[in-house]
mmCIF file of C-alpha atoms in Angstrom:
data_model
loop_
_atom_site.group_PDB
_atom_site.id
_atom_site.type_symbol
_atom_site.label_atom_id
_atom_site.label_comp_id
_atom_site.label_asym_id
_atom_site.label_seq_id
_atom_site.Cartn_x
_atom_site.Cartn_y
_atom_site.Cartn_z
ATOM 1 C CA MET A 748 188.936 54.810 234.928
ATOM 2 C CA GLY A 749 189.720 51.155 235.552
ATOM 3 C CA PRO A 750 187.959 50.841 238.934
ATOM 4 C CA ASP A 751 184.861 52.682 237.627
ATOM 5 C CA SER A 752 184.603 50.331 234.657
ATOM 6 C CA ASP A 753 184.903 47.278 236.875
ATOM 7 C CA SER A 754 182.255 48.636 239.224
ATOM 8 C CA ASP A 755 179.821 49.301 236.306
ATOM 9 C CA SER A 756 180.310 45.819 234.890
ATOM 10 C CA ALA A 757 179.805 44.231 238.270
ATOM 11 C CA SER A 758 176.598 46.160 238.980
ATOM 12 C CA ASN A 759 175.148 45.449 235.503
ATOM 13 C CA PRO A 760 176.587 42.215 234.162
ATOM 14 C CA ASN A 761 174.119 42.230 231.193
ATOM 15 C CA GLY A 762 174.773 45.867 230.221
ATOM 16 C CA GLY A 763 177.041 45.059 227.310
ATOM 17 C CA TRP A 764 174.677 42.488 225.854
ATOM 18 C CA GLY A 765 171.683 44.775 226.375
ATOM 19 C CA GLY A 766 173.346 47.550 224.421
ATOM 20 C CA ARG A 767 174.225 45.190 221.602
ATOM 21 C CA ALA A 768 170.696 43.794 221.481
ATOM 22 C CA GLN A 769 169.258 47.279 221.300
ATOM 23 C CA GLY A 770 171.620 48.164 218.487
ATOM 24 C CA LEU A 771 170.695 45.043 216.564
ATOM 25 C CA PHE A 772 167.009 45.819 217.032
ATOM 26 C CA VAL A 773 167.455 49.344 215.654
ATOM 27 C CA LYS A 774 169.382 48.031 212.642
ATOM 28 C CA ALA A 775 166.731 45.410 211.957
ATOM 29 C CA ALA A 776 163.989 48.038 212.152
ATOM 30 C CA VAL A 777 165.875 50.267 209.699
ATOM 31 C CA LEU A 778 166.385 47.394 207.267
ATOM 32 C CA ILE A 779 162.751 46.329 207.434
ATOM 33 C CA GLY A 780 161.561 49.909 207.014
ATOM 34 C CA GLY A 781 163.859 50.377 204.020
ATOM 35 C CA ALA A 782 162.587 47.183 202.439
ATOM 36 C CA VAL A 783 158.967 48.282 202.871
ATOM 37 C CA LEU A 784 159.743 51.709 201.367
ATOM 38 C CA LEU A 785 161.587 50.137 198.441
ATOM 39 C CA LYS A 786 158.667 47.808 197.795
ATOM 40 C CA ARG A 787 156.287 50.759 197.721
ATOM 41 C CA LEU A 788 158.525 52.713 195.369
ATOM 42 C CA THR A 789 158.957 49.783 192.994
ATOM 43 C CA LYS A 790 155.375 48.542 193.216
ATOM 44 C CA SER A 791 154.157 47.271 189.862
ATOM 45 C CA LYS A 792 151.904 49.668 187.987
ATOM 46 C CA THR A 793 148.324 48.601 187.439
ATOM 47 C CA ARG A 794 146.671 48.405 184.016
ATOM 48 C CA TRP A 795 144.926 51.694 184.724
ATOM 49 C CA ASP A 796 148.218 53.327 185.750
ATOM 50 C CA HIS A 797 149.601 52.611 182.272
ATOM 51 C CA ALA A 798 146.474 54.015 180.625
ATOM 52 C CA ARG A 799 146.717 57.179 182.723
ATOM 53 C CA ILE A 800 150.396 57.674 181.805
ATOM 54 C CA VAL A 801 149.609 57.384 178.093
ATOM 55 C CA ALA A 802 146.611 59.740 178.329
ATOM 56 C CA ASP A 803 148.693 62.313 180.227
ATOM 57 C CA SER A 804 151.538 62.015 177.709
ATOM 58 C CA LEU A 805 149.217 62.550 174.747
ATOM 59 C CA SER A 806 147.690 65.650 176.329
ATOM 60 C CA GLY A 807 149.024 69.142 175.797
ATOM 61 C CA GLU A 808 150.307 71.323 172.981
ATOM 62 C CA LYS A 809 153.060 69.834 170.817
ATOM 63 C CA PHE A 810 154.831 70.821 167.603
ATOM 64 C CA SER A 811 156.854 69.123 164.856
ATOM 65 C CA LYS A 812 158.981 72.239 164.402
ATOM 66 C CA GLU A 813 162.364 70.585 165.043
ATOM 67 C CA GLN A 814 161.617 67.813 162.559
ATOM 68 C CA ALA A 815 160.381 70.295 159.943
ATOM 69 C CA SER A 816 163.618 72.238 160.391
ATOM 70 C CA ARG A 817 165.714 69.094 159.802
ATOM 71 C CA ASP A 818 163.666 67.793 156.866
ATOM 72 C CA PRO A 819 161.448 70.502 155.343
ATOM 73 C CA ASP A 820 160.901 68.459 152.171
ATOM 74 C CA ASN A 821 158.921 65.812 154.036
ATOM 75 C CA PHE A 822 157.522 67.423 157.175
ATOM 76 C CA PHE A 823 155.511 70.518 158.058
ATOM 77 C CA ASN A 824 155.575 72.385 161.336
ATOM 78 C CA ILE A 825 152.302 71.042 162.691
ATOM 79 C CA ARG A 826 150.607 71.953 165.943
ATOM 80 C CA MET A 827 148.994 69.012 167.735
ATOM 81 C CA LEU A 828 146.737 69.929 170.631
ATOM 82 C CA THR A 829 145.074 67.313 172.847
ATOM 83 C CA CYS A 830 143.068 67.656 176.041
ATOM 84 C CA PRO A 831 140.640 65.663 178.237
ATOM 85 C CA ALA A 832 137.070 65.746 176.925
ATOM 86 C CA ALA A 833 135.168 63.252 179.096
ATOM 87 C CA GLU A 834 135.466 60.109 181.168
ATOM 88 C CA MET A 835 133.528 56.997 180.246
ATOM 89 C CA VAL A 836 131.529 54.913 182.719
ATOM 90 C CA ASP A 837 134.236 52.217 182.742
ATOM 91 C CA GLY A 838 136.972 54.768 183.529
ATOM 92 C CA SER A 839 138.307 55.117 179.975
ATOM 93 C CA LYS A 840 139.683 58.578 179.194
ATOM 94 C CA LEU A 841 138.232 60.373 176.174
ATOM 95 C CA LEU A 842 140.603 62.937 174.675
ATOM 96 C CA TYR A 843 139.963 65.516 171.979
ATOM 97 C CA LEU A 844 142.745 65.971 169.415
ATOM 98 C CA GLU A 845 143.225 68.442 166.625
ATOM 99 C CA GLN A 846 146.077 69.160 164.249
ATOM 100 C CA ALA A 847 146.661 72.389 162.367
ATOM 101 C CA PHE A 848 149.447 74.318 160.717
ATOM 102 C CA TRP A 849 151.328 76.453 163.213
ATOM 103 C CA ARG A 850 150.294 79.717 161.574
ATOM 104 C CA THR A 851 146.578 78.820 161.443
ATOM 105 C CA PRO A 852 145.780 77.008 164.694
ATOM 106 C CA GLN A 853 142.163 78.150 164.493
ATOM 107 C CA LYS A 854 141.708 76.070 161.307
ATOM 108 C CA PRO A 855 142.449 72.435 162.192
ATOM 109 C CA PHE A 856 142.638 69.997 159.285
ATOM 110 C CA ARG A 857 142.223 66.959 161.550
ATOM 111 C CA GLN A 858 139.904 66.478 164.531
ATOM 112 C CA ARG A 859 139.475 63.236 166.434
ATOM 113 C CA PHE A 860 138.435 61.684 169.700
ATOM 114 C CA TYR A 861 140.962 59.343 171.302
ATOM 115 C CA MET A 862 139.740 56.782 173.811
ATOM 116 C CA VAL A 863 142.496 55.515 176.117
ATOM 117 C CA LYS A 864 142.042 52.466 178.342
ATOM 118 C CA PRO A 865 143.845 49.300 179.435
ATOM 119 C CA CYS A 866 144.213 46.539 176.871
ATOM 120 C CA PRO A 867 141.817 43.612 177.171
ATOM 121 C CA LYS A 868 143.386 40.976 179.387
ATOM 122 C CA GLU A 869 143.441 38.410 176.590
ATOM 123 C CA LEU A 870 145.777 40.592 174.497
ATOM 124 C CA LYS A 871 149.507 40.909 175.076
ATOM 125 C CA CYS A 872 149.583 44.674 175.411
ATOM 126 C CA ASP A 873 149.263 47.356 178.064
ATOM 127 C CA VAL A 874 147.208 50.243 176.666
ATOM 128 C CA GLU A 875 144.584 50.506 173.943
ATOM 129 C CA VAL A 876 144.212 53.802 172.056
ATOM 130 C CA SER A 877 141.226 54.035 169.700
ATOM 131 C CA SER A 878 140.400 56.958 167.432
ATOM 132 C CA TYR A 879 136.887 58.042 166.493
ATOM 133 C CA ALA A 880 135.344 60.540 164.124
ATOM 134 C CA ILE A 881 133.354 63.378 165.701
ATOM 135 C CA ARG A 882 129.713 64.153 165.024
ATOM 136 C CA GLU A 883 128.974 67.887 164.854
ATOM 137 C CA VAL A 884 132.694 68.344 164.318
ATOM 138 C CA GLU A 885 132.438 72.101 163.705
ATOM 139 C CA GLU A 886 131.357 72.601 167.321
ATOM 140 C CA TYR A 887 134.699 71.239 168.522
ATOM 141 C CA LYS A 888 137.133 73.509 166.700
ATOM 142 C CA ASN A 889 139.609 74.935 169.220
ATOM 143 C CA PHE A 890 137.900 72.904 171.962
ATOM 144 C CA CYS A 891 141.048 72.843 174.114
ATOM 145 C CA ASP A 892 141.597 76.600 173.829
ATOM 146 C CA ARG A 893 138.103 77.568 174.915
ATOM 147 C CA PRO A 894 136.835 78.187 178.453
ATOM 148 C CA ARG A 895 135.010 75.135 179.770
ATOM 149 C CA ASP A 896 131.674 76.971 179.932
ATOM 150 C CA GLN A 897 131.926 77.466 176.152
ATOM 151 C CA CYS A 898 132.536 73.772 175.406
ATOM 152 C CA PRO A 899 130.073 70.893 175.010
ATOM 153 C CA LEU A 900 129.253 69.165 178.280
ATOM 154 C CA PRO A 901 130.796 65.733 178.957
ATOM 155 C CA GLU A 902 127.479 63.962 178.257
ATOM 156 C CA GLU A 903 127.212 65.841 174.946
ATOM 157 C CA VAL A 904 130.804 64.904 174.114
ATOM 158 C CA ILE A 905 130.067 61.217 174.671
ATOM 159 C CA GLY A 906 127.006 61.537 172.454
ATOM 160 C CA ASP A 907 129.162 62.979 169.668
ATOM 161 C CA ILE A 908 131.502 59.977 169.456
ATOM 162 C CA GLY A 909 131.208 58.935 165.830
ATOM 163 C CA GLU A 910 132.584 56.201 163.605
ATOM 164 C CA HIS A 911 135.390 54.048 164.963
ATOM 165 C CA LEU A 912 138.491 54.650 162.834
ATOM 166 C CA THR A 913 141.504 52.803 164.265
ATOM 167 C CA THR A 914 142.763 51.035 167.369
ATOM 168 C CA ILE A 915 146.421 50.907 168.412
ATOM 169 C CA HIS A 916 147.724 48.454 170.995
ATOM 170 C CA LEU A 917 150.662 49.790 173.001
ATOM 171 C CA ARG A 918 153.219 47.814 174.958
ATOM 172 C CA ARG A 919 155.845 49.010 177.399
ATOM 173 C CA CYS A 920 159.186 49.520 175.692
ATOM 174 C CA ASP A 921 162.180 47.391 176.590
ATOM 175 C CA ARG A 922 164.777 48.868 178.915
ATOM 176 C CA GLY A 923 167.350 50.963 177.089
ATOM 177 C CA LYS A 924 164.957 52.241 174.404
ATOM 178 C CA ARG A 925 164.005 55.908 174.145
ATOM 179 C CA CYS A 926 160.309 55.177 174.272
ATOM 180 C CA LEU A 927 158.026 54.366 177.174
ATOM 181 C CA TYR A 928 155.262 52.740 175.102
ATOM 182 C CA GLU A 929 154.993 51.821 171.430
ATOM 183 C CA GLY A 930 152.580 49.984 169.209
ATOM 184 C CA SER A 931 150.548 49.907 166.032
ATOM 185 C CA THR A 932 147.276 48.854 164.504
ATOM 186 C CA PRO A 933 146.794 45.101 163.981
ATOM 187 C CA PRO A 934 148.167 43.522 160.769
ATOM 188 C CA GLY A 935 146.039 44.662 157.862
ATOM 189 C CA GLY A 936 145.047 47.891 159.562
ATOM 190 C CA PHE A 937 141.480 49.177 159.352
ATOM 191 C CA PRO A 938 139.143 49.848 156.405
ATOM 192 C CA ASN A 939 139.715 53.286 154.937
ATOM 193 C CA SER A 940 138.302 54.854 151.793
ATOM 194 C CA TRP A 941 138.700 58.535 152.607
ATOM 195 C CA GLN A 942 141.259 59.604 150.053
ATOM 196 C CA ASN A 943 143.332 58.771 146.961
ATOM 197 C CA GLY A 944 141.877 55.309 146.404
ATOM 198 C CA ALA A 945 142.922 53.909 149.773
ATOM 199 C CA THR A 946 141.162 50.787 151.013
ATOM 200 C CA TYR A 947 142.849 50.440 154.406
ATOM 201 C CA SER A 948 145.050 52.437 156.746
ATOM 202 C CA THR A 949 147.645 51.722 159.404
ATOM 203 C CA SER A 950 148.801 53.759 162.374
ATOM 204 C CA GLU A 951 151.860 53.632 164.597
ATOM 205 C CA LEU A 952 152.274 55.437 167.896
ATOM 206 C CA ALA A 953 155.190 55.852 170.286
ATOM 207 C CA VAL A 954 155.149 57.615 173.651
ATOM 208 C CA LEU A 955 158.592 58.889 174.630
ATOM 209 C CA LYS A 956 159.984 60.526 177.719
ATOM 210 C CA ASN A 957 159.187 64.182 178.359
ATOM 211 C CA ASN A 958 155.750 63.738 176.720
ATOM 212 C CA GLU A 959 157.166 63.483 173.210
ATOM 213 C CA ILE A 960 154.837 61.696 170.767
ATOM 214 C CA HIS A 961 155.644 60.012 167.434
ATOM 215 C CA THR A 962 152.763 59.197 165.062
ATOM 216 C CA TRP A 963 152.695 57.622 161.612
ATOM 217 C CA ASP A 964 149.410 57.284 159.719
ATOM 218 C CA ARG A 965 149.361 55.825 156.214
ATOM 219 C CA GLY A 966 146.784 54.723 153.654
ATOM 220 C CA PHE A 967 147.177 51.856 151.174
ATOM 221 C CA ASP A 968 145.288 50.538 148.156
ATOM 222 C CA ASP A 969 144.320 46.944 147.438
ATOM 223 C CA ASP A 970 147.779 46.229 145.993
ATOM 224 C CA GLY A 971 149.578 47.447 149.112
ATOM 225 C CA ASN A 972 150.769 50.707 147.543
ATOM 226 C CA GLN A 973 150.926 53.672 149.894
ATOM 227 C CA VAL A 974 148.563 56.344 148.576
ATOM 228 C CA TRP A 975 148.538 58.860 151.416
ATOM 229 C CA GLY A 976 150.623 59.697 154.451
ATOM 230 C CA VAL A 977 154.261 60.602 154.932
ATOM 231 C CA LYS A 978 156.707 58.047 153.503
ATOM 232 C CA ALA A 979 159.842 59.300 155.253
ATOM 233 C CA GLY A 980 158.820 58.179 158.746
ATOM 234 C CA PRO A 981 156.646 59.198 161.691
ATOM 235 C CA TYR A 982 155.870 62.738 162.703
ATOM 236 C CA GLU A 983 157.727 63.747 165.869
ATOM 237 C CA PHE A 984 155.748 66.026 168.163
ATOM 238 C CA LYS A 985 157.494 67.668 171.083
ATOM 239 C CA PRO A 986 155.918 69.776 173.851
ATOM 240 C CA ALA A 987 155.680 73.425 173.008
ATOM 241 C CA PRO A 988 158.642 75.520 174.173
ATOM 242 C CA SER A 989 158.116 79.118 175.169
ATOM 243 C CA SER A 990 157.695 80.696 171.751
ATOM 244 C CA SER A 991 159.557 83.814 170.694
ATOM 245 C CA TYR A 992 158.333 86.638 168.493
ATOM 246 C CA SER A 993 160.744 85.720 165.712
ATOM 247 C CA ASP A 994 159.244 82.220 165.513
ATOM 248 C CA MET A 995 156.059 83.703 164.102
ATOM 249 C CA PHE A 996 157.866 84.614 160.887
ATOM 250 C CA SER A 997 159.896 81.459 160.425
ATOM 251 C CA PRO A 998 159.784 80.122 156.830
ATOM 252 C CA LEU A 999 158.798 76.777 158.342
ATOM 253 C CA ASN A 1000 155.435 78.263 159.186
ATOM 254 C CA PHE A 1001 154.785 79.709 155.728
ATOM 255 C CA PRO A 1002 155.269 76.998 153.076
ATOM 256 C CA PRO A 1003 154.951 78.255 149.473
ATOM 257 C CA GLN A 1004 151.271 78.334 148.576
ATOM 258 C CA GLN A 1005 151.754 76.714 145.160
ATOM 259 C CA PHE A 1006 153.101 73.540 146.813
ATOM 260 C CA LEU A 1007 150.962 73.551 149.918
ATOM 261 C CA GLU A 1008 147.720 71.989 148.686
ATOM 262 C CA LYS A 1009 149.461 69.200 146.773
ATOM 263 C CA ARG A 1010 151.711 68.298 149.707
ATOM 264 C CA ILE A 1011 148.844 68.351 152.183
ATOM 265 C CA GLU A 1012 146.808 65.999 150.031
ATOM 266 C CA GLY A 1013 149.602 63.452 150.006
ATOM 267 C CA SER A 1014 150.580 63.812 153.639
ATOM 268 C CA PHE A 1015 147.361 63.866 155.610
ATOM 269 C CA VAL A 1016 143.808 62.708 155.648
ATOM 270 C CA LEU A 1017 141.954 65.993 155.614
ATOM 271 C CA GLN A 1018 138.715 66.577 157.464
ATOM 272 C CA GLU A 1019 136.055 64.212 156.232
#
């Protein structure tokens, strides 16, 4: 072995250095490639990326069943269903939203359009979510459940955007918090005279992981007294699990009729 090694070294005096150089080159290439990959994976999201994440998180079928089970005195089991309705010229996403009691999904008590887009650059926020009333609102009942050929066309949807109701400015949540985005209406809320002597309303919205959504809408009079909306805290909507037959007959889905109308009036803004 000794003579062979000496002979190899003599015939190729740069062999050892060549091997080392090649090894160093391979290592450098791996490090550079890893750095490029890491940069791509951690690339900052654009303003439109944030808007898309919020729009996707709002979409789908969600229920407040778990919350109603924990606190039936303050919360109903509500079905919230949201789906894409149109896309605006500037790229904003227009969503249709309706809320109904679990047992009567075909009879929504709230219907809205949500417009989701990046916040204006001059504001310190990431995503702007505005709600609008709907013209010809009866035509949109169960919009998300219907085949597309039985729904208004996108250009008709855009034409049915009605009165502006509220705008919420969302910001990314700090690391360690459960939420991804959270925000509220500006101080003072928005004018509101729909119900119970309210003069303005406020809204809060949080987007959590796994597409969970928390919403809190409240109305106040001129003296700052809350006159409609839940007082105990925001509604917590979680994506619909695979339902079981026994769920259909849960007491949570059949509140006593004698209390229902009174509680609804104090908890929600019904269809205008």
